[in-house]
């Protein structure tokens, strides 16, 4: 391995606040070592169309650290093992073009890819590594559901945004003596709901890890009435399920998207609460607001640390690992120990106990 490396960086899956801070740190840490860095736009798309590869220099990344989104663009339909192609009759066929990605990566002379992604993107990087593409993964997702790292970047910003929104709901809920049911993101994990619901003083928090009963939810809300409080806040994770029920999903409208689209549980819960209690109930979905905006200081800091550690690990000769924050250190964890291992909220965790101690119902 020569001293002067040529590395690439890409961003895959849903965006998360902090992506640009990681790109900034990677670029600066590589430049310090005299290495070359190139950004691959839109996941792996840049490896099919080289006009989508952009040189990253300290000048190019100046001022991006605090910006949301990603200067490289991203996609959750960028699986090179299943690339959608439209046939003449308008139907779609999927082709495995992963060999082309690896071939182009090598032809362009890259030594290593820094892949910023969640479970799906890291899984793709792992499969490409089995064909010869070296990478270092950086754990990105607002959902905070990646194993082996205490936290992913983007999560703190999403929780902060959700908490601010919940804070704003209290006054309108109180004014109208209503129940407000707020749906937050998180896929199959309840981290965003739990942290924002607790910080935002919710009465009820529903998470995928604890199946809920509408009766229990209503019991808790009616306790408010006994105490003279006529309004209430329910925070529900998009992946929360009623005991004995299933996930609530939306129609998948994106060609090439593999994952189901979650959504609608707040509306379901709100209707059920109204039916049972007769109370005026409204639902709202915070949606992509949680992914937008500048990263919080915490997310910015951890993103910079993730990016710098990724470059350090490359310099140390590490490959096909994920940078994991295991306080106080950044560790290199084989990606095989991470992918497919959703990190869920433990029903026996301190945060859950804190909710119960404060009288917050988890719907069970
Ligand atoms: O994984 C991040 C996430 O924001 C999930 O919380 C959510 O279910 C999903 O992405 C939404 O994806 P999209 O932006 O494609 O609708």
mmCIF file of C-alpha atoms and ligand atoms in Angstrom:
data_model
loop_
_atom_site.group_PDB
_atom_site.id
_atom_site.type_symbol
_atom_site.label_atom_id
_atom_site.label_comp_id
_atom_site.label_asym_id
_atom_site.label_seq_id
_atom_site.Cartn_x
_atom_site.Cartn_y
_atom_site.Cartn_z
ATOM 1 C CA UNK A 1 0.000 0.000 0.000
ATOM 2 C CA UNK A 2 1.603 3.305 -1.103
ATOM 3 C CA UNK A 3 1.572 6.352 1.121
ATOM 4 C CA UNK A 4 -0.453 8.551 -1.170
ATOM 5 C CA UNK A 5 -3.968 7.123 -1.196
ATOM 6 C CA UNK A 6 -6.787 7.841 -3.556
ATOM 7 C CA UNK A 7 -10.037 7.420 -1.706
ATOM 8 C CA UNK A 8 -13.709 7.828 -2.536
ATOM 9 C CA UNK A 9 -16.704 8.731 -0.399
ATOM 10 C CA UNK A 10 -20.409 8.213 -1.037
ATOM 11 C CA UNK A 11 -23.681 8.661 0.831
ATOM 12 C CA UNK A 12 -26.464 6.052 0.538
ATOM 13 C CA UNK A 13 -30.004 5.565 1.846
ATOM 14 C CA UNK A 14 -32.056 8.308 3.481
ATOM 15 C CA UNK A 15 -30.143 11.501 4.242
ATOM 16 C CA UNK A 16 -29.297 12.395 7.823
ATOM 17 C CA UNK A 17 -28.017 15.642 9.369
ATOM 18 C CA UNK A 18 -24.258 15.295 9.711
ATOM 19 C CA UNK A 19 -23.498 13.774 6.295
ATOM 20 C CA UNK A 20 -21.788 16.951 5.135
ATOM 21 C CA UNK A 21 -19.796 17.164 8.371
ATOM 22 C CA UNK A 22 -18.481 13.620 7.765
ATOM 23 C CA UNK A 23 -17.616 14.513 4.150
ATOM 24 C CA UNK A 24 -15.838 17.619 5.461
ATOM 25 C CA UNK A 25 -13.824 15.641 8.019
ATOM 26 C CA UNK A 26 -12.902 12.920 5.502
ATOM 27 C CA UNK A 27 -11.714 15.531 3.014
ATOM 28 C CA UNK A 28 -9.702 17.509 5.553
ATOM 29 C CA UNK A 29 -8.149 14.448 7.228
ATOM 30 C CA UNK A 30 -7.208 13.010 3.820
ATOM 31 C CA UNK A 31 -5.788 16.343 2.625
ATOM 32 C CA UNK A 32 -3.637 16.503 5.780
ATOM 33 C CA UNK A 33 -2.046 13.265 4.648
ATOM 34 C CA UNK A 34 -1.621 14.420 1.062
ATOM 35 C CA UNK A 35 -4.269 11.981 -0.199
ATOM 36 C CA UNK A 36 -6.778 12.504 -2.975
ATOM 37 C CA UNK A 37 -10.499 12.331 -2.220
ATOM 38 C CA UNK A 38 -13.355 11.999 -4.695
ATOM 39 C CA UNK A 39 -17.070 12.122 -3.988
ATOM 40 C CA UNK A 40 -19.274 9.590 -5.774
ATOM 41 C CA UNK A 41 -22.656 11.161 -6.315
ATOM 42 C CA UNK A 42 -25.992 9.467 -5.535
ATOM 43 C CA UNK A 43 -24.812 6.313 -3.832
ATOM 44 C CA UNK A 44 -23.192 4.068 -6.428
ATOM 45 C CA UNK A 45 -24.657 5.922 -9.445
ATOM 46 C CA UNK A 46 -21.354 7.764 -9.922
ATOM 47 C CA UNK A 47 -19.645 4.475 -10.601
ATOM 48 C CA UNK A 48 -21.912 3.913 -13.620
ATOM 49 C CA UNK A 49 -21.611 7.477 -14.876
ATOM 50 C CA UNK A 50 -18.231 8.967 -14.086
ATOM 51 C CA UNK A 51 -19.476 12.496 -14.677
ATOM 52 C CA UNK A 52 -20.995 11.985 -11.227
ATOM 53 C CA UNK A 53 -17.568 11.758 -9.575
ATOM 54 C CA UNK A 54 -16.374 15.019 -8.065
ATOM 55 C CA UNK A 55 -12.962 15.867 -6.599
ATOM 56 C CA UNK A 56 -13.221 16.937 -2.970
ATOM 57 C CA UNK A 57 -10.712 19.486 -1.757
ATOM 58 C CA UNK A 58 -10.564 21.664 1.372
ATOM 59 C CA UNK A 59 -11.779 24.573 -0.794
ATOM 60 C CA UNK A 60 -14.724 22.544 -2.109
ATOM 61 C CA UNK A 61 -15.910 21.487 1.349
ATOM 62 C CA UNK A 62 -15.382 24.833 3.089
ATOM 63 C CA UNK A 63 -18.580 25.885 4.839
ATOM 64 C CA UNK A 64 -20.547 22.641 4.370
ATOM 65 C CA UNK A 65 -20.066 21.280 7.885
ATOM 66 C CA UNK A 66 -23.257 22.749 9.315
ATOM 67 C CA UNK A 67 -25.484 22.112 6.303
ATOM 68 C CA UNK A 68 -28.206 19.451 6.259
ATOM 69 C CA UNK A 69 -28.577 16.995 3.370
ATOM 70 C CA UNK A 70 -25.495 15.851 1.464
ATOM 71 C CA UNK A 71 -23.497 17.654 -1.202
ATOM 72 C CA UNK A 72 -23.129 14.259 -2.904
ATOM 73 C CA UNK A 73 -26.832 13.460 -3.141
ATOM 74 C CA UNK A 74 -28.170 10.108 -2.015
ATOM 75 C CA UNK A 75 -30.704 7.463 -2.962
ATOM 76 C CA UNK A 76 -32.456 4.502 -1.417
ATOM 77 C CA UNK A 77 -32.951 2.909 -4.832
ATOM 78 C CA UNK A 78 -29.274 2.532 -5.652
ATOM 79 C CA UNK A 79 -28.730 -1.189 -5.201
ATOM 80 C CA UNK A 80 -26.169 -2.204 -7.894
ATOM 81 C CA UNK A 81 -27.180 -5.845 -7.411
ATOM 82 C CA UNK A 82 -30.745 -4.927 -8.452
ATOM 83 C CA UNK A 83 -30.624 -1.994 -10.867
ATOM 84 C CA UNK A 84 -33.984 -1.187 -12.387
ATOM 85 C CA UNK A 85 -34.186 -0.948 -16.186
ATOM 86 C CA UNK A 86 -37.293 -0.135 -18.134
ATOM 87 C CA UNK A 87 -38.167 -2.610 -20.880
ATOM 88 C CA UNK A 88 -39.692 -1.454 -24.193
ATOM 89 C CA UNK A 89 -43.164 -2.341 -22.903
ATOM 90 C CA UNK A 90 -42.715 -0.055 -19.881
ATOM 91 C CA UNK A 91 -42.270 -2.863 -17.348
ATOM 92 C CA UNK A 92 -39.210 -2.908 -15.110
ATOM 93 C CA UNK A 93 -36.521 -5.563 -14.939
ATOM 94 C CA UNK A 94 -33.774 -5.705 -12.347
ATOM 95 C CA UNK A 95 -30.181 -6.531 -13.289
ATOM 96 C CA UNK A 96 -27.141 -7.365 -11.206
ATOM 97 C CA UNK A 97 -24.538 -4.788 -12.244
ATOM 98 C CA UNK A 98 -22.340 -5.066 -9.186
ATOM 99 C CA UNK A 99 -19.348 -6.316 -11.203
ATOM 100 C CA UNK A 100 -19.389 -3.097 -13.180
ATOM 101 C CA UNK A 101 -19.271 -1.050 -9.954
ATOM 102 C CA UNK A 102 -16.247 -2.937 -8.668
ATOM 103 C CA UNK A 103 -14.541 -2.846 -12.073
ATOM 104 C CA UNK A 104 -15.030 0.927 -12.417
ATOM 105 C CA UNK A 105 -13.940 1.536 -8.845
ATOM 106 C CA UNK A 106 -10.669 -0.274 -9.530
ATOM 107 C CA UNK A 107 -10.233 1.249 -12.992
ATOM 108 C CA UNK A 108 -10.492 4.699 -11.424
ATOM 109 C CA UNK A 109 -7.631 3.737 -9.118
ATOM 110 C CA UNK A 110 -9.446 4.069 -5.783
ATOM 111 C CA UNK A 111 -7.829 2.336 -2.821
ATOM 112 C CA UNK A 112 -10.818 2.505 -0.498
ATOM 113 C CA UNK A 113 -14.391 3.781 -0.335
ATOM 114 C CA UNK A 114 -15.761 5.523 2.738
ATOM 115 C CA UNK A 115 -19.431 4.533 2.644
ATOM 116 C CA UNK A 116 -21.764 6.657 4.758
ATOM 117 C CA UNK A 117 -24.903 4.623 5.288
ATOM 118 C CA UNK A 118 -27.316 2.652 7.384
ATOM 119 C CA UNK A 119 -27.853 -1.081 7.443
ATOM 120 C CA UNK A 120 -28.900 -1.305 3.769
ATOM 121 C CA UNK A 121 -25.951 0.706 2.435
ATOM 122 C CA UNK A 122 -23.441 -1.070 4.666
ATOM 123 C CA UNK A 123 -24.866 -4.405 3.505
ATOM 124 C CA UNK A 124 -24.295 -3.364 -0.114
ATOM 125 C CA UNK A 125 -20.742 -2.236 0.677
ATOM 126 C CA UNK A 126 -20.110 -5.594 2.332
ATOM 127 C CA UNK A 127 -21.343 -7.521 -0.720
ATOM 128 C CA UNK A 128 -19.199 -5.342 -2.998
ATOM 129 C CA UNK A 129 -16.187 -5.954 -0.733
ATOM 130 C CA UNK A 130 -16.601 -9.667 -1.389
ATOM 131 C CA UNK A 131 -15.974 -8.800 -5.050
ATOM 132 C CA UNK A 132 -12.866 -6.774 -4.232
ATOM 133 C CA UNK A 133 -14.026 -3.243 -3.363
ATOM 134 C CA UNK A 134 -12.442 -2.123 -0.090
ATOM 135 C CA UNK A 135 -14.457 0.131 2.164
ATOM 136 C CA UNK A 136 -14.828 1.689 5.591
ATOM 137 C CA UNK A 137 -18.429 2.212 6.754
ATOM 138 C CA UNK A 138 -19.650 5.183 8.771
ATOM 139 C CA UNK A 139 -22.911 4.665 10.704
ATOM 140 C CA UNK A 140 -25.515 7.083 9.402
ATOM 141 C CA UNK A 141 -29.187 7.032 10.278
ATOM 142 C CA UNK A 142 -31.633 9.162 12.184
ATOM 143 C CA UNK A 143 -33.158 5.867 13.371
ATOM 144 C CA UNK A 144 -30.141 5.025 15.593
ATOM 145 C CA UNK A 145 -30.768 1.345 14.893
ATOM 146 C CA UNK A 146 -27.256 0.208 13.914
ATOM 147 C CA UNK A 147 -25.610 -2.359 16.144
ATOM 148 C CA UNK A 148 -22.216 -1.972 17.852
ATOM 149 C CA UNK A 149 -22.230 1.817 17.935
ATOM 150 C CA UNK A 150 -23.686 3.655 20.893
ATOM 151 C CA UNK A 151 -25.162 6.220 18.549
ATOM 152 C CA UNK A 152 -25.384 6.979 14.845
ATOM 153 C CA UNK A 153 -25.065 10.494 13.464
ATOM 154 C CA UNK A 154 -28.318 12.232 12.578
ATOM 155 C CA UNK A 155 -30.217 10.784 15.525
ATOM 156 C CA UNK A 156 -29.610 13.681 17.912
ATOM 157 C CA UNK A 157 -30.864 16.212 15.363
ATOM 158 C CA UNK A 158 -33.976 14.145 14.608
ATOM 159 C CA UNK A 159 -34.761 13.825 18.324
ATOM 160 C CA UNK A 160 -34.166 17.538 18.872
ATOM 161 C CA UNK A 161 -36.512 18.456 16.011
ATOM 162 C CA UNK A 162 -39.187 16.005 17.158
ATOM 163 C CA UNK A 163 -38.952 17.284 20.742
ATOM 164 C CA UNK A 164 -39.331 20.895 19.603
ATOM 165 C CA UNK A 165 -42.449 19.908 17.624
ATOM 166 C CA UNK A 166 -43.945 18.037 20.584
ATOM 167 C CA UNK A 167 -43.235 21.058 22.807
ATOM 168 C CA UNK A 168 -45.288 23.186 20.437
ATOM 169 C CA UNK A 169 -48.229 20.780 20.522
ATOM 170 C CA UNK A 170 -48.852 21.114 24.256
ATOM 171 C CA UNK A 171 -50.390 24.578 24.089
ATOM 172 C CA UNK A 172 -52.738 23.845 21.183
ATOM 173 C CA UNK A 173 -53.741 20.489 22.704
ATOM 174 C CA UNK A 174 -54.496 22.229 26.004
ATOM 175 C CA UNK A 175 -56.409 25.091 24.376
ATOM 176 C CA UNK A 176 -58.741 22.644 22.613
ATOM 177 C CA UNK A 177 -58.760 19.948 25.292
ATOM 178 C CA UNK A 178 -57.632 17.518 22.622
ATOM 179 C CA UNK A 179 -55.504 14.440 22.330
ATOM 180 C CA UNK A 180 -52.676 14.919 19.833
ATOM 181 C CA UNK A 181 -51.103 11.775 18.376
ATOM 182 C CA UNK A 182 -47.689 12.444 16.814
ATOM 183 C CA UNK A 183 -46.032 9.933 14.493
ATOM 184 C CA UNK A 184 -42.249 9.973 14.341
ATOM 185 C CA UNK A 185 -39.773 8.027 12.192
ATOM 186 C CA UNK A 186 -37.459 5.237 13.293
ATOM 187 C CA UNK A 187 -38.491 2.220 11.210
ATOM 188 C CA UNK A 188 -38.459 -0.914 13.387
ATOM 189 C CA UNK A 189 -36.820 0.796 16.379
ATOM 190 C CA UNK A 190 -38.366 3.163 18.901
ATOM 191 C CA UNK A 191 -35.359 5.360 19.673
ATOM 192 C CA UNK A 192 -36.698 8.613 18.213
ATOM 193 C CA UNK A 193 -40.142 8.129 19.777
ATOM 194 C CA UNK A 194 -38.721 7.191 23.168
ATOM 195 C CA UNK A 195 -36.190 10.014 23.424
ATOM 196 C CA UNK A 196 -38.424 12.751 22.000
ATOM 197 C CA UNK A 197 -41.527 11.544 23.832
ATOM 198 C CA UNK A 198 -39.749 11.493 27.177
ATOM 199 C CA UNK A 199 -38.030 14.843 26.606
ATOM 200 C CA UNK A 200 -41.244 16.342 25.183
ATOM 201 C CA UNK A 201 -43.394 15.353 28.194
ATOM 202 C CA UNK A 202 -45.699 12.937 26.376
ATOM 203 C CA UNK A 203 -48.372 11.046 28.292
ATOM 204 C CA UNK A 204 -48.027 7.938 26.156
ATOM 205 C CA UNK A 205 -45.111 6.660 24.041
ATOM 206 C CA UNK A 206 -45.662 3.740 21.675
ATOM 207 C CA UNK A 207 -42.603 1.949 20.283
ATOM 208 C CA UNK A 208 -42.171 -1.161 18.111
ATOM 209 C CA UNK A 209 -40.386 -3.015 20.910
ATOM 210 C CA UNK A 210 -43.470 -2.900 23.188
ATOM 211 C CA UNK A 211 -46.752 -3.895 21.479
ATOM 212 C CA UNK A 212 -49.534 -1.604 22.654
ATOM 213 C CA UNK A 213 -53.151 -1.994 23.703
ATOM 214 C CA UNK A 214 -55.595 0.803 22.813
ATOM 215 C CA UNK A 215 -57.398 0.132 26.105
ATOM 216 C CA UNK A 216 -54.196 0.805 28.053
ATOM 217 C CA UNK A 217 -53.503 3.956 26.029
ATOM 218 C CA UNK A 218 -57.017 5.243 26.741
ATOM 219 C CA UNK A 219 -56.802 4.316 30.444
ATOM 220 C CA UNK A 220 -53.721 6.507 30.752
ATOM 221 C CA UNK A 221 -55.329 9.395 28.889
ATOM 222 C CA UNK A 222 -58.467 9.176 31.042
ATOM 223 C CA UNK A 223 -56.266 9.337 34.160
ATOM 224 C CA UNK A 224 -55.370 12.840 32.952
ATOM 225 C CA UNK A 225 -59.051 13.779 33.183
ATOM 226 C CA UNK A 226 -59.240 12.587 36.774
ATOM 227 C CA UNK A 227 -56.307 14.896 37.536
ATOM 228 C CA UNK A 228 -58.054 17.789 35.824
ATOM 229 C CA UNK A 229 -55.914 17.678 32.669
ATOM 230 C CA UNK A 230 -58.173 17.481 29.650
ATOM 231 C CA UNK A 231 -55.574 17.174 26.931
ATOM 232 C CA UNK A 232 -52.896 14.650 26.153
ATOM 233 C CA UNK A 233 -49.937 13.881 23.926
ATOM 234 C CA UNK A 234 -49.258 10.466 22.421
ATOM 235 C CA UNK A 235 -45.974 9.922 20.568
ATOM 236 C CA UNK A 236 -46.016 6.888 18.314
ATOM 237 C CA UNK A 237 -43.121 5.389 16.370
ATOM 238 C CA UNK A 238 -43.979 4.628 12.753
ATOM 239 C CA UNK A 239 -43.141 0.963 13.363
ATOM 240 C CA UNK A 240 -45.260 0.560 16.522
ATOM 241 C CA UNK A 241 -47.740 -2.328 16.480
ATOM 242 C CA UNK A 242 -50.865 -3.095 18.400
ATOM 243 C CA UNK A 243 -50.585 -6.358 20.362
ATOM 244 C CA UNK A 244 -51.587 -9.072 17.917
ATOM 245 C CA UNK A 245 -51.529 -6.586 15.035
ATOM 246 C CA UNK A 246 -49.095 -5.848 12.234
ATOM 247 C CA UNK A 247 -47.099 -2.947 10.848
ATOM 248 C CA UNK A 248 -49.058 -0.150 9.203
ATOM 249 C CA UNK A 249 -47.600 0.595 5.773
ATOM 250 C CA UNK A 250 -48.129 2.886 2.809
ATOM 251 C CA UNK A 251 -48.150 2.003 -0.842
ATOM 252 C CA UNK A 252 -44.608 1.843 -2.239
ATOM 253 C CA UNK A 253 -44.506 4.318 -5.080
ATOM 254 C CA UNK A 254 -40.752 4.254 -5.798
ATOM 255 C CA UNK A 255 -39.436 1.964 -8.534
ATOM 256 C CA UNK A 256 -36.379 0.068 -7.339
ATOM 257 C CA UNK A 257 -37.097 0.587 -3.660
ATOM 258 C CA UNK A 258 -36.766 -2.657 -1.729
ATOM 259 C CA UNK A 259 -38.011 -1.639 1.705
ATOM 260 C CA UNK A 260 -41.634 -1.207 2.720
ATOM 261 C CA UNK A 261 -42.785 2.344 3.438
ATOM 262 C CA UNK A 262 -44.099 2.711 6.960
ATOM 263 C CA UNK A 263 -46.750 5.250 7.863
ATOM 264 C CA UNK A 264 -50.275 5.737 9.121
ATOM 265 C CA UNK A 265 -50.091 4.388 12.656
ATOM 266 C CA UNK A 266 -50.810 7.811 14.235
ATOM 267 C CA UNK A 267 -54.027 8.090 12.277
ATOM 268 C CA UNK A 268 -54.995 4.558 13.297
ATOM 269 C CA UNK A 269 -54.289 5.246 16.968
ATOM 270 C CA UNK A 270 -56.057 8.635 16.903
ATOM 271 C CA UNK A 271 -59.236 7.128 15.432
ATOM 272 C CA UNK A 272 -59.187 4.300 17.976
ATOM 273 C CA UNK A 273 -58.733 6.766 20.877
ATOM 274 C CA UNK A 274 -61.599 8.935 19.649
ATOM 275 C CA UNK A 275 -63.848 5.909 19.239
ATOM 276 C CA UNK A 276 -63.153 4.657 22.731
ATOM 277 C CA UNK A 277 -63.020 7.904 24.719
ATOM 278 C CA UNK A 278 -65.137 10.252 22.612
ATOM 279 C CA UNK A 279 -62.422 12.875 23.013
ATOM 280 C CA UNK A 280 -61.456 15.136 20.147
ATOM 281 C CA UNK A 281 -58.272 13.611 18.777
ATOM 282 C CA UNK A 282 -55.948 14.740 16.002
ATOM 283 C CA UNK A 283 -53.001 13.013 14.397
ATOM 284 C CA UNK A 284 -49.957 14.410 12.665
ATOM 285 C CA UNK A 285 -46.897 12.922 11.021
ATOM 286 C CA UNK A 286 -43.586 14.744 11.505
ATOM 287 C CA UNK A 287 -42.082 12.899 8.549
ATOM 288 C CA UNK A 288 -39.060 14.312 6.784
ATOM 289 C CA UNK A 289 -38.863 17.380 9.030
ATOM 290 C CA UNK A 290 -36.879 15.025 11.251
ATOM 291 C CA UNK A 291 -34.241 14.538 8.569
ATOM 292 C CA UNK A 292 -33.909 18.181 7.613
ATOM 293 C CA UNK A 293 -31.927 21.155 8.838
ATOM 294 C CA UNK A 294 -28.488 21.659 10.280
ATOM 295 C CA UNK A 295 -27.017 19.001 12.529
ATOM 296 C CA UNK A 296 -27.046 19.784 16.226
ATOM 297 C CA UNK A 297 -23.664 20.515 17.778
ATOM 298 C CA UNK A 298 -23.599 16.969 19.118
ATOM 299 C CA UNK A 299 -24.266 15.460 15.689
ATOM 300 C CA UNK A 300 -21.751 17.754 14.080
ATOM 301 C CA UNK A 301 -19.079 16.750 16.561
ATOM 302 C CA UNK A 302 -19.699 13.008 16.318
ATOM 303 C CA UNK A 303 -19.820 13.282 12.500
ATOM 304 C CA UNK A 304 -16.432 14.982 12.441
ATOM 305 C CA UNK A 305 -15.071 12.278 14.723
ATOM 306 C CA UNK A 306 -16.550 9.510 12.548
ATOM 307 C CA UNK A 307 -15.068 11.031 9.379
ATOM 308 C CA UNK A 308 -11.603 11.569 10.837
ATOM 309 C CA UNK A 309 -11.586 8.062 12.347
ATOM 310 C CA UNK A 310 -12.526 6.539 8.969
ATOM 311 C CA UNK A 311 -9.455 8.142 7.378
ATOM 312 C CA UNK A 312 -7.281 7.116 10.338
ATOM 313 C CA UNK A 313 -8.447 3.511 9.981
ATOM 314 C CA UNK A 314 -7.571 3.508 6.272
ATOM 315 C CA UNK A 315 -4.088 4.819 7.143
ATOM 316 C CA UNK A 316 -3.759 1.990 9.674
ATOM 317 C CA UNK A 317 -4.577 -0.547 6.943
ATOM 318 C CA UNK A 318 -8.044 -1.442 8.233
ATOM 319 C CA UNK A 319 -10.628 -2.435 5.632
ATOM 320 C CA UNK A 320 -14.259 -3.572 5.498
ATOM 321 C CA UNK A 321 -15.044 -2.374 8.999
ATOM 322 C CA UNK A 322 -17.524 0.137 10.374
ATOM 323 C CA UNK A 323 -16.431 3.025 12.536
ATOM 324 C CA UNK A 324 -18.306 2.492 15.789
ATOM 325 C CA UNK A 325 -18.598 4.928 18.654
ATOM 326 C CA UNK A 326 -17.999 2.930 21.796
ATOM 327 C CA UNK A 327 -17.422 5.720 24.314
ATOM 328 C CA UNK A 328 -14.892 7.062 24.782
ATOM 329 C CA UNK A 329 -13.356 5.502 21.687
ATOM 330 C CA UNK A 330 -13.952 5.106 17.988
ATOM 331 C CA UNK A 331 -13.491 1.446 17.145
ATOM 332 C CA UNK A 332 -13.213 -0.500 13.892
ATOM 333 C CA UNK A 333 -15.850 -3.247 13.961
ATOM 334 C CA UNK A 334 -16.056 -5.915 11.225
ATOM 335 C CA UNK A 335 -19.121 -4.950 9.231
ATOM 336 C CA UNK A 336 -20.365 -8.545 9.371
ATOM 337 C CA UNK A 337 -21.010 -7.963 13.082
ATOM 338 C CA UNK A 338 -23.258 -5.014 12.264
ATOM 339 C CA UNK A 339 -25.379 -5.724 9.196
ATOM 340 C CA UNK A 340 -28.772 -7.307 9.730
ATOM 341 C CA UNK A 341 -28.549 -6.722 13.506
ATOM 342 C CA UNK A 342 -31.131 -4.049 14.238
ATOM 343 C CA UNK A 343 -30.332 -2.304 17.531
ATOM 344 C CA UNK A 344 -33.629 -2.108 19.372
ATOM 345 C CA UNK A 345 -34.688 -0.387 22.583
ATOM 346 C CA UNK A 346 -34.472 -2.841 25.448
ATOM 347 C CA UNK A 347 -37.783 -2.904 27.357
ATOM 348 C CA UNK A 348 -35.617 -3.215 30.453
ATOM 349 C CA UNK A 349 -33.459 -0.159 29.732
ATOM 350 C CA UNK A 350 -32.999 2.776 32.046
ATOM 351 C CA UNK A 351 -34.818 5.138 29.679
ATOM 352 C CA UNK A 352 -37.876 2.858 29.679
ATOM 353 C CA UNK A 353 -37.750 2.660 33.488
ATOM 354 C CA UNK A 354 -37.517 6.458 33.586
ATOM 355 C CA UNK A 355 -40.702 6.723 31.507
ATOM 356 C CA UNK A 356 -42.561 4.374 33.827
ATOM 357 C CA UNK A 357 -41.230 6.216 36.907
ATOM 358 C CA UNK A 358 -42.551 9.486 35.506
ATOM 359 C CA UNK A 359 -45.998 8.018 34.853
ATOM 360 C CA UNK A 360 -45.635 7.819 31.073
ATOM 361 C CA UNK A 361 -47.537 4.900 29.601
ATOM 362 C CA UNK A 362 -45.859 2.671 27.040
ATOM 363 C CA UNK A 363 -49.227 1.270 26.048
ATOM 364 C CA UNK A 364 -48.689 -2.102 27.736
HETATM 365 O O1 LIG B 1 -34.164 5.279 7.727
HETATM 366 C C1 LIG B 1 -34.430 6.622 7.786
HETATM 367 C C2 LIG B 1 -35.885 6.905 7.474
HETATM 368 O O2 LIG B 1 -36.096 8.288 7.627
HETATM 369 C C3 LIG B 1 -36.876 6.096 8.297
HETATM 370 O O3 LIG B 1 -37.021 6.613 9.598
HETATM 371 C C4 LIG B 1 -38.100 6.195 7.424
HETATM 372 O O4 LIG B 1 -38.972 5.100 7.619
HETATM 373 C C5 LIG B 1 -37.539 6.164 6.039
HETATM 374 O O5 LIG B 1 -36.193 6.582 6.134
HETATM 375 C C6 LIG B 1 -38.273 7.041 5.078
HETATM 376 O O6 LIG B 1 -37.723 6.885 3.831
HETATM 377 P P1 LIG B 1 -38.107 7.814 2.590
HETATM 378 O O7 LIG B 1 -37.400 9.110 2.762
HETATM 379 O O8 LIG B 1 -37.593 7.056 1.423
HETATM 380 O O9 LIG B 1 -39.580 7.971 2.591
#
